[in-house]
PDB file of C-alpha atoms in Angstrom:
ATOM      1  CA  MET A   1      23.949  47.512  29.337  1.00 52.00           C
ATOM      2  CA  ASN A   2      23.898  44.311  31.669  1.00 60.00           C
ATOM      3  CA  LYS A   3      24.402  40.576  29.681  1.00 63.00           C
ATOM      4  CA  HIS A   4      22.263  38.038  32.037  1.00 66.00           C
ATOM      5  CA  SER A   5      23.694  34.494  32.018  1.00 70.00           C
ATOM      6  CA  PHE A   6      22.348  32.202  33.113  1.00 69.00           C
ATOM      7  CA  THR A   7      22.799  30.768  36.708  1.00 81.00           C
ATOM      8  CA  LEU A   8      23.147  27.398  37.171  1.00 77.00           C
ATOM      9  CA  THR A   9      19.652  26.255  39.361  1.00 81.00           C
ATOM     10  CA  GLU A  10      17.754  27.627  35.374  1.00 79.00           C
ATOM     11  CA  LEU A  11      20.253  25.059  34.097  1.00 82.00           C
ATOM     12  CA  LEU A  12      19.812  22.725  35.983  1.00 85.00           C
ATOM     13  CA  ILE A  13      15.226  23.022  36.067  1.00 85.00           C
ATOM     14  CA  ALA A  14      15.838  23.929  32.093  1.00 84.00           C
ATOM     15  CA  ILE A  15      17.708  20.371  31.278  1.00 87.00           C
ATOM     16  CA  GLY A  16      14.836  18.660  34.277  1.00 86.00           C
ATOM     17  CA  ILE A  17      12.173  19.949  31.911  1.00 86.00           C
ATOM     18  CA  ILE A  18      13.472  18.938  28.550  1.00 87.00           C
ATOM     19  CA  VAL A  19      13.759  15.637  30.234  1.00 87.00           C
ATOM     20  CA  ILE A  20      11.116  15.461  31.648  1.00 85.00           C
ATOM     21  CA  LEU A  21       9.124  16.455  28.423  1.00 82.00           C
ATOM     22  CA  ALA A  22      11.011  13.033  26.398  1.00 79.00           C
ATOM     23  CA  ALA A  23       9.943  11.121  29.167  1.00 79.00           C
ATOM     24  CA  MET A  24       6.533  12.363  28.153  1.00 78.00           C
ATOM     25  CA  ALA A  25       6.979  12.145  24.269  1.00 73.00           C
ATOM     26  CA  ILE A  26       8.765   8.909  24.064  1.00 74.00           C
ATOM     27  CA  PRO A  27       5.235   6.501  24.476  1.00 73.00           C
ATOM     28  CA  VAL A  28       3.731   8.378  22.600  1.00 66.00           C
ATOM     29  CA  THR A  29       5.737   7.720  20.042  1.00 69.00           C
ATOM     30  CA  ALA A  30       6.334   4.308  20.429  1.00 65.00           C
ATOM     31  CA  GLY A  31       2.649   3.546  20.613  1.00 69.00           C
ATOM     32  CA  ALA A  32       2.775   5.398  17.567  1.00 74.00           C
ATOM     33  CA  ILE A  33       5.303   3.125  15.440  1.00 76.00           C
ATOM     34  CA  LYS A  34       3.308   0.497  16.989  1.00 81.00           C
ATOM     35  CA  LYS A  35       0.106   1.625  15.322  1.00 86.00           C
ATOM     36  CA  ALA A  36       1.948   2.696  12.031  1.00 89.00           C
ATOM     37  CA  GLU A  37       3.352  -1.242  12.025  1.00 91.00           C
ATOM     38  CA  THR A  38       0.356  -2.862  12.432  1.00 91.00           C
ATOM     39  CA  ALA A  39      -1.544  -1.021   9.495  1.00 93.00           C
ATOM     40  CA  LYS A  40       0.959  -2.009   7.020  1.00 94.00           C
ATOM     41  CA  ALA A  41       1.048  -5.027   9.001  1.00 95.00           C
ATOM     42  CA  GLN A  42      -2.282  -4.884   7.805  1.00 94.00           C
ATOM     43  CA  ALA A  43      -2.078  -3.026   4.444  1.00 94.00           C
ATOM     44  CA  GLU A  44       0.247  -5.508   2.779  1.00 94.00           C
ATOM     45  CA  MET A  45      -1.407  -8.435   4.248  1.00 95.00           C
ATOM     46  CA  SER A  46      -4.923  -7.300   2.559  1.00 95.00           C
ATOM     47  CA  ALA A  47      -2.688  -7.203  -0.376  1.00 94.00           C
ATOM     48  CA  LEU A  48      -1.386 -11.350  -0.211  1.00 95.00           C
ATOM     49  CA  VAL A  49      -5.119 -11.764   0.067  1.00 95.00           C
ATOM     50  CA  THR A  50      -5.377 -10.016  -3.346  1.00 96.00           C
ATOM     51  CA  ALA A  51      -2.730 -11.858  -4.552  1.00 96.00           C
ATOM     52  CA  LEU A  52      -4.905 -14.685  -3.762  1.00 95.00           C
ATOM     53  CA  LYS A  53      -8.168 -13.485  -5.354  1.00 95.00           C
ATOM     54  CA  ASN A  54      -6.609 -12.521  -8.343  1.00 96.00           C
ATOM     55  CA  PHE A  55      -5.146 -16.361  -8.519  1.00 95.00           C
ATOM     56  CA  GLU A  56      -8.532 -17.528  -8.373  1.00 94.00           C
ATOM     57  CA  SER A  57      -9.894 -15.234 -10.487  1.00 95.00           C
ATOM     58  CA  THR A  58      -7.087 -16.387 -13.105  1.00 96.00           C
ATOM     59  CA  TYR A  59      -7.116 -20.197 -12.729  1.00 94.00           C
ATOM     60  CA  GLY A  60     -10.677 -20.663 -11.584  1.00 92.00           C
ATOM     61  CA  THR A  61      -9.389 -21.824  -7.951  1.00 90.00           C
ATOM     62  CA  LEU A  62      -7.504 -20.957  -5.111  1.00 90.00           C
ATOM     63  CA  PRO A  63      -3.560 -22.874  -5.100  1.00 90.00           C
ATOM     64  CA  LEU A  64      -5.053 -25.770  -3.363  1.00 86.00           C
ATOM     65  CA  LYS A  65      -2.763 -28.182  -4.570  1.00 85.00           C
ATOM     66  CA  CYS A  66       0.219 -26.106  -2.397  1.00 86.00           C
ATOM     67  CA  PHE A  67      -1.698 -27.208   0.828  1.00 83.00           C
ATOM     68  CA  THR A  68      -2.507 -30.144   2.461  1.00 73.00           C
ATOM     69  CA  VAL A  69      -6.416 -31.791   2.074  1.00 62.00           C
ATOM     70  CA  GLY A  70      -6.023 -34.663   4.776  1.00 53.00           C
ATOM     71  CA  SER A  71      -8.748 -36.377   6.726  1.00 47.00           C
ATOM     72  CA  GLY A  72     -11.250 -34.602   8.211  1.00 48.00           C
ATOM     73  CA  ASP A  73     -11.202 -32.267   5.814  1.00 49.00           C
ATOM     74  CA  ILE A  74      -8.041 -30.703   6.801  1.00 54.00           C
ATOM     75  CA  ASP A  75      -7.231 -26.711   5.262  1.00 67.00           C
ATOM     76  CA  GLY A  76      -4.335 -24.783   5.202  1.00 70.00           C
ATOM     77  CA  THR A  77      -1.286 -27.124   5.917  1.00 72.00           C
ATOM     78  CA  PHE A  78       1.599 -26.397   3.746  1.00 81.00           C
ATOM     79  CA  LYS A  79       2.438 -29.491   1.800  1.00 81.00           C
ATOM     80  CA  SER A  80       6.422 -30.509   2.564  1.00 78.00           C
ATOM     81  CA  ASP A  81       7.843 -29.998  -0.752  1.00 79.00           C
ATOM     82  CA  VAL A  82       6.110 -26.567  -0.813  1.00 86.00           C
ATOM     83  CA  THR A  83       7.646 -23.683   1.162  1.00 88.00           C
ATOM     84  CA  TYR A  84       6.935 -20.155   1.611  1.00 91.00           C
ATOM     85  CA  GLU A  85       9.647 -18.748  -0.412  1.00 91.00           C
ATOM     86  CA  LYS A  86       8.531 -21.065  -3.685  1.00 92.00           C
ATOM     87  CA  PHE A  87       4.886 -20.274  -2.982  1.00 93.00           C
ATOM     88  CA  ILE A  88       5.690 -16.203  -2.792  1.00 94.00           C
ATOM     89  CA  LYS A  89       7.675 -16.807  -5.608  1.00 93.00           C
ATOM     90  CA  MET A  90       4.878 -17.997  -7.413  1.00 93.00           C
ATOM     91  CA  LEU A  91       2.666 -15.239  -6.828  1.00 95.00           C
ATOM     92  CA  GLN A  92       5.251 -12.582  -8.067  1.00 94.00           C
ATOM     93  CA  GLY A  93       5.503 -15.318 -11.107  1.00 92.00           C
ATOM     94  CA  VAL A  94       8.665 -16.321 -11.222  1.00 87.00           C
ATOM     95  CA  GLN A  95       9.034 -18.763 -14.358  1.00 79.00           C
ATOM     96  CA  ASP A  96       8.838 -22.415 -13.239  1.00 76.00           C
ATOM     97  CA  VAL A  97      10.015 -21.967  -8.912  1.00 81.00           C
ATOM     98  CA  LEU A  98       6.832 -24.298  -7.856  1.00 88.00           C
ATOM     99  CA  THR A  99       5.011 -27.559  -9.567  1.00 87.00           C
ATOM    100  CA  VAL A 100       2.414 -30.200  -7.007  1.00 85.00           C
ATOM    101  CA  ASP A 101       2.865 -33.410  -8.596  1.00 81.00           C
ATOM    102  CA  SER A 102       4.331 -32.409 -11.572  1.00 84.00           C
ATOM    103  CA  LYS A 103       2.801 -29.706 -12.231  1.00 88.00           C
ATOM    104  CA  LYS A 104       3.148 -25.999 -12.172  1.00 91.00           C
ATOM    105  CA  ILE A 105       0.590 -24.512  -9.492  1.00 92.00           C
ATOM    106  CA  ASN A 106       1.161 -20.611 -11.742  1.00 93.00           C
ATOM    107  CA  PRO A 107       1.692 -22.243 -15.559  1.00 93.00           C
ATOM    108  CA  ARG A 108       1.315 -19.119 -17.377  1.00 92.00           C
ATOM    109  CA  ASN A 109       3.783 -16.946 -15.006  1.00 92.00           C
ATOM    110  CA  VAL A 110       0.904 -14.301 -14.472  1.00 94.00           C
ATOM    111  CA  LYS A 111       2.423 -12.259 -11.751  1.00 94.00           C
ATOM    112  CA  PHE A 112      -0.323 -11.617  -8.690  1.00 95.00           C
ATOM    113  CA  MET A 113       2.207  -9.471  -6.605  1.00 92.00           C
ATOM    114  CA  ASP A 114       5.723  -7.489  -7.081  1.00 88.00           C
ATOM    115  CA  VAL A 115       8.896  -8.717  -5.641  1.00 82.00           C
ATOM    116  CA  GLN A 116       9.086  -6.659  -2.062  1.00 74.00           C
ATOM    117  CA  GLU A 117      12.523  -4.789  -2.100  1.00 76.00           C
ATOM    118  CA  ASN A 118      14.104  -6.555  -5.015  1.00 70.00           C
ATOM    119  CA  THR A 119      13.845  -9.913  -3.509  1.00 85.00           C
ATOM    120  CA  GLU A 120      12.030 -12.615  -4.979  1.00 89.00           C
ATOM    121  CA  GLY A 121      10.541 -14.685  -2.733  1.00 89.00           C
ATOM    122  CA  GLN A 122      10.334 -11.780   0.192  1.00 90.00           C
ATOM    123  CA  TYR A 123       7.394 -11.095   1.645  1.00 92.00           C
ATOM    124  CA  THR A 124       7.603 -10.108   5.686  1.00 92.00           C
ATOM    125  CA  ASP A 125       5.691  -8.259   7.828  1.00 93.00           C
ATOM    126  CA  PRO A 126       7.257  -5.268   9.315  1.00 93.00           C
ATOM    127  CA  TRP A 127       9.198  -7.741  11.851  1.00 94.00           C
ATOM    128  CA  ASP A 128      11.322  -9.342   8.920  1.00 92.00           C
ATOM    129  CA  ASN A 129       9.119 -12.575   9.977  1.00 93.00           C
ATOM    130  CA  ASP A 130       6.677 -14.331   6.914  1.00 92.00           C
ATOM    131  CA  TYR A 131       3.260 -14.104   6.888  1.00 93.00           C
ATOM    132  CA  LYS A 132       1.025 -17.648   7.578  1.00 92.00           C
ATOM    133  CA  ILE A 133      -1.075 -18.511   5.932  1.00 91.00           C
ATOM    134  CA  LEU A 134      -4.192 -20.589   6.357  1.00 89.00           C
ATOM    135  CA  ILE A 135      -6.534 -21.428   3.426  1.00 88.00           C
ATOM    136  CA  ASP A 136      -9.942 -23.863   2.371  1.00 86.00           C
ATOM    137  CA  ALA A 137      -7.462 -25.875   0.715  1.00 79.00           C
ATOM    138  CA  ASN A 138     -10.545 -28.686  -0.097  1.00 78.00           C
ATOM    139  CA  GLY A 139     -13.079 -25.505  -1.840  1.00 79.00           C
ATOM    140  CA  ASP A 140     -15.729 -26.314   0.514  1.00 83.00           C
ATOM    141  CA  GLY A 141     -15.893 -22.441   1.879  1.00 85.00           C
ATOM    142  CA  LYS A 142     -14.789 -23.094   5.166  1.00 87.00           C
ATOM    143  CA  ILE A 143     -12.003 -23.368   7.263  1.00 87.00           C
ATOM    144  CA  LYS A 144     -12.225 -25.953  10.338  1.00 82.00           C
ATOM    145  CA  THR A 145     -11.175 -24.541  12.977  1.00 80.00           C
ATOM    146  CA  ASP A 146      -9.309 -27.781  14.155  1.00 74.00           C
ATOM    147  CA  SER A 147      -5.794 -27.557  11.413  1.00 64.00           C
ATOM    148  CA  ASP A 148      -4.024 -25.188  12.106  1.00 76.00           C
ATOM    149  CA  TRP A 149      -6.101 -22.744  13.933  1.00 86.00           C
ATOM    150  CA  PRO A 150      -4.137 -19.676  14.947  1.00 88.00           C
ATOM    151  CA  LYS A 151      -3.304 -19.663  18.696  1.00 86.00           C
ATOM    152  CA  GLY A 152      -4.814 -16.481  20.399  1.00 89.00           C
ATOM    153  CA  LEU A 153      -8.272 -16.788  17.854  1.00 92.00           C
ATOM    154  CA  ASP A 154     -11.547 -17.249  18.919  1.00 93.00           C
ATOM    155  CA  LYS A 155     -12.773 -20.142  17.343  1.00 90.00           C
ATOM    156  CA  PRO A 156     -16.246 -19.950  15.385  1.00 89.00           C
ATOM    157  CA  SER A 157     -18.965 -21.050  17.846  1.00 85.00           C
ATOM    158  CA  ASP A 158     -19.635 -24.191  14.896  1.00 86.00           C
ATOM    159  CA  ASN A 159     -15.639 -24.554  15.053  1.00 86.00           C
ATOM    160  CA  THR A 160     -16.178 -23.345  10.915  1.00 88.00           C
ATOM    161  CA  PHE A 161     -14.924 -20.498   9.673  1.00 90.00           C
ATOM    162  CA  ARG A 162     -16.742 -19.248   6.749  1.00 90.00           C
ATOM    163  CA  GLY A 163     -14.268 -17.976   4.601  1.00 90.00           C
ATOM    164  CA  SER A 164     -11.013 -18.804   2.018  1.00 90.00           C
ATOM    165  CA  ILE A 165      -8.165 -17.077   3.349  1.00 93.00           C
ATOM    166  CA  ILE A 166      -6.970 -15.633   7.417  1.00 93.00           C
ATOM    167  CA  ILE A 167      -3.420 -14.174   7.416  1.00 94.00           C
ATOM    168  CA  TYR A 168      -1.824 -13.729   9.748  1.00 94.00           C
ATOM    169  CA  SER A 169       1.342 -12.194  12.072  1.00 95.00           C
ATOM    170  CA  ALA A 170       3.372 -12.493  15.478  1.00 93.00           C
ATOM    171  CA  GLY A 171       3.336  -8.509  15.576  1.00 93.00           C
ATOM    172  CA  PRO A 172       6.221  -7.089  17.390  1.00 91.00           C
ATOM    173  CA  ASP A 173       7.741  -9.573  19.049  1.00 91.00           C
ATOM    174  CA  GLY A 174       8.277 -12.260  16.717  1.00 91.00           C
ATOM    175  CA  ASP A 175       6.404 -15.101  18.855  1.00 92.00           C
ATOM    176  CA  PHE A 176       3.165 -16.448  17.913  1.00 89.00           C
ATOM    177  CA  ASP A 177       2.653 -17.743  21.479  1.00 89.00           C
ATOM    178  CA  LYS A 178       2.953 -14.600  22.953  1.00 91.00           C
ATOM    179  CA  ILE A 179      -0.823 -13.448  21.467  1.00 93.00           C
ATOM    180  CA  GLU A 180      -1.440  -9.711  22.201  1.00 92.00           C
ATOM    181  CA  ASP A 181       0.075  -8.790  19.242  1.00 92.00           C
ATOM    182  CA  ASN A 182      -0.461 -11.121  16.661  1.00 94.00           C
ATOM    183  CA  VAL A 183      -1.600  -9.365  13.517  1.00 95.00           C
ATOM    184  CA  TYR A 184      -4.481 -10.461  11.268  1.00 95.00           C
ATOM    185  CA  SER A 185      -6.679 -10.216   7.916  1.00 95.00           C
ATOM    186  CA  ILE A 186      -9.579 -10.686   8.955  1.00 94.00           C
ATOM    187  CA  PRO A 187     -11.905  -8.248  11.379  1.00 94.00           C
ATOM    188  CA  VAL A 188     -10.643  -9.393  15.185  1.00 95.00           C
ATOM    189  CA  THR A 189     -11.476  -7.358  19.038  1.00 94.00           C
ATOM    190  CA  TRP A 190      -9.310  -8.038  21.785  1.00 94.00           C
ATOM    191  CA  ASP A 191     -11.641  -9.165  24.806  1.00 92.00           C
ATOM    192  CA  LYS A 192      -9.436  -8.181  28.023  1.00 91.00           C
ATOM    193  CA  GLY A 193     -10.972 -11.070  30.042  1.00 90.00           C
ATOM    194  CA  GLU A 194     -10.646 -13.912  27.750  1.00 88.00           C
ATOM    195  CA  LYS A 195      -7.332 -12.607  26.799  1.00 91.00           C
ATOM    196  CA  THR A 196      -8.262 -14.033  23.232  1.00 93.00           C
ATOM    197  CA  TRP A 197      -8.624 -12.290  19.553  1.00 95.00           C
ATOM    198  CA  LEU A 198     -12.424 -12.564  18.437  1.00 94.00           C
ATOM    199  CA  ILE A 199     -13.603 -12.464  14.835  1.00 93.00           C
ATOM    200  CA  SER A 200     -15.645 -10.094  14.528  1.00 87.00           C
ATOM    201  CA  LYS A 201     -19.347 -10.346  13.183  1.00 74.00           C
TER     202      LYS A 201
END
């Protein structure tokens, strides 16, 4: 019985085919991973929006005292003494963690969201960066676009977004200035010509 052994040429051809198939699979896999991470970020932002809406349902208002309201109806800026970590801890129901003007923001210590990875005050996107929160801080049901409006998100024609919360992430690159991979809690579409995100109608 003759045993067939592979020649060097056959082995090189087989290795070449494997390399070509791997090279074709890597971009597909990378794209799938990016889509999965983006979907995870959108789900986490949705959970954060739900936590804020549950806060509003419990207390009759969003946690407006955590955000600065200035001249010109400025919306959405965290007060200087309110850090993202403290704000998340407050939503997680950590006792006495956040007060503004000597008043507790969550006086009943209601748990509006779970602790992420067993770390209080942590709620980061899939790329380990804090989410940005833009909120209707004066309670008029609108967010003015002349405040901390997200870079790369097209402004409505009347400079007013009708809604109370926008949450966004810098995406995989962690850079808000490189807007193409930014992720938003509201429905958006990418405009290739204008290189900006348009709010979906």
